[in-house]
C-alpha cells in the first residue's frame, strides 16, 4: 500500500489560493490519487481524482508531476466554508486506499 | 432522502454488550465499506464488500464482524463491545467503475462505557 505524507495543518485567509501537497514516494503504476474533504462530524466528501498531469473540476485542481511521487491539491479563492480536513489517498482500488491523518485547513477572515 | 443512511445515529452501551450498526443505500452501488474514526484522526477501514458474496477485512477488523444482507444493506457488529471501540463509525458506498468516489453516510457515534 502506498504511504502518503501531508502537512498536519495549514492556515490561509479568505480569497487566497491554497495548495496542499501530498508525498507518495512508493506509488505504484496502477495507483490513482484521490482527495477528500471532511467537515467535523460528517463523512468525507470526494473532491477530485487524477492519475497524471493536471485535473480540474468546479471545486479544485490537482497537479501531478511526471514522476507521480507527489501531488498538489489547489483550492482557488478559499472561503471560511473551506475550513476542513483534507485527505490524500493513493491506490488502485478503494480497498487499497487508506485515510491518513489529513491536513487541517483553517481559513481566516 | 439521503442516499446512504445509518442507524442508529447515536448509541451508548456497556462493555460486553453485542451491538449492531446498520447501513442502507439507495444508490445502487455494488461496493460498501465500514470505517471508524477516532477523535482528531483519519478514518480506518474495518471491512469492505465488493458484492453480496464478497467480504474483505480492512486495517482493523479484530473485534468486528459484518454481514452483507443484500446489495443495499451492510451491517457491522461488535460481538462484545469494549471501551476502546468508542468512536465515530461511517458507512460508505461506491460503484465498481474507475472513479474512486465513495459516498459516506452521516455516521454513528458509539460510546462504550
PDB file of C-alpha atoms in Angstrom, chain B residues 63-102:
ATOM      1  CA  UNK B  63     -13.360  -7.337  17.334  1.00  0.00           C
ATOM      2  CA  UNK B  64     -15.759  -6.634  14.459  1.00  0.00           C
ATOM      3  CA  UNK B  65     -17.838  -8.702  12.056  1.00  0.00           C
ATOM      4  CA  UNK B  66     -20.036  -7.755   9.118  1.00  0.00           C
ATOM      5  CA  UNK B  67     -22.972  -9.067   7.176  1.00  0.00           C
ATOM      6  CA  UNK B  68     -23.992  -8.099   3.627  1.00  0.00           C
ATOM      7  CA  UNK B  69     -27.645  -8.993   3.686  1.00  0.00           C
ATOM      8  CA  UNK B  70     -28.403  -7.528   0.261  1.00  0.00           C
ATOM      9  CA  UNK B  71     -26.824  -5.220  -2.257  1.00  0.00           C
ATOM     10  CA  UNK B  72     -28.287  -2.282  -0.369  1.00  0.00           C
ATOM     11  CA  UNK B  73     -27.527  -3.364   3.212  1.00  0.00           C
ATOM     12  CA  UNK B  74     -24.273  -3.823   5.090  1.00  0.00           C
ATOM     13  CA  UNK B  75     -24.228  -4.314   8.865  1.00  0.00           C
ATOM     14  CA  UNK B  76     -21.358  -4.026  11.310  1.00  0.00           C
ATOM     15  CA  UNK B  77     -21.403  -5.966  14.577  1.00  0.00           C
ATOM     16  CA  UNK B  78     -19.366  -5.643  17.705  1.00  0.00           C
ATOM     17  CA  UNK B  79     -19.718  -9.055  19.334  1.00  0.00           C
ATOM     18  CA  UNK B  80     -18.539  -7.914  22.747  1.00  0.00           C
ATOM     19  CA  UNK B  81     -18.051  -4.168  22.903  1.00  0.00           C
ATOM     20  CA  UNK B  82     -15.062  -2.706  24.732  1.00  0.00           C
ATOM     21  CA  UNK B  83     -14.348   0.942  25.660  1.00  0.00           C
ATOM     22  CA  UNK B  84     -11.629   1.428  23.032  1.00  0.00           C
ATOM     23  CA  UNK B  85     -14.259   0.797  20.359  1.00  0.00           C
ATOM     24  CA  UNK B  86     -15.781   4.137  21.307  1.00  0.00           C
ATOM     25  CA  UNK B  87     -15.599   6.062  18.040  1.00  0.00           C
ATOM     26  CA  UNK B  88     -17.493   7.562  15.122  1.00  0.00           C
ATOM     27  CA  UNK B  89     -18.418   4.877  12.590  1.00  0.00           C
ATOM     28  CA  UNK B  90     -19.036   5.631   8.930  1.00  0.00           C
ATOM     29  CA  UNK B  91     -20.526   3.523   6.204  1.00  0.00           C
ATOM     30  CA  UNK B  92     -19.690   4.303   2.586  1.00  0.00           C
ATOM     31  CA  UNK B  93     -20.594   3.051  -0.867  1.00  0.00           C
ATOM     32  CA  UNK B  94     -19.044   3.204  -4.308  1.00  0.00           C
ATOM     33  CA  UNK B  95     -19.742   1.794  -7.705  1.00  0.00           C
ATOM     34  CA  UNK B  96     -17.424  -0.578  -9.485  1.00  0.00           C
ATOM     35  CA  UNK B  97     -16.314   1.897 -12.125  1.00  0.00           C
ATOM     36  CA  UNK B  98     -12.981   3.642 -12.445  1.00  0.00           C
ATOM     37  CA  UNK B  99     -13.802   6.693 -10.383  1.00  0.00           C
ATOM     38  CA  UNK B 100     -12.705   6.141  -6.791  1.00  0.00           C
ATOM     39  CA  UNK B 101     -15.530   8.139  -5.316  1.00  0.00           C
ATOM     40  CA  UNK B 102     -17.077   6.955  -2.090  1.00  0.00           C
TER      41      UNK B 102
END
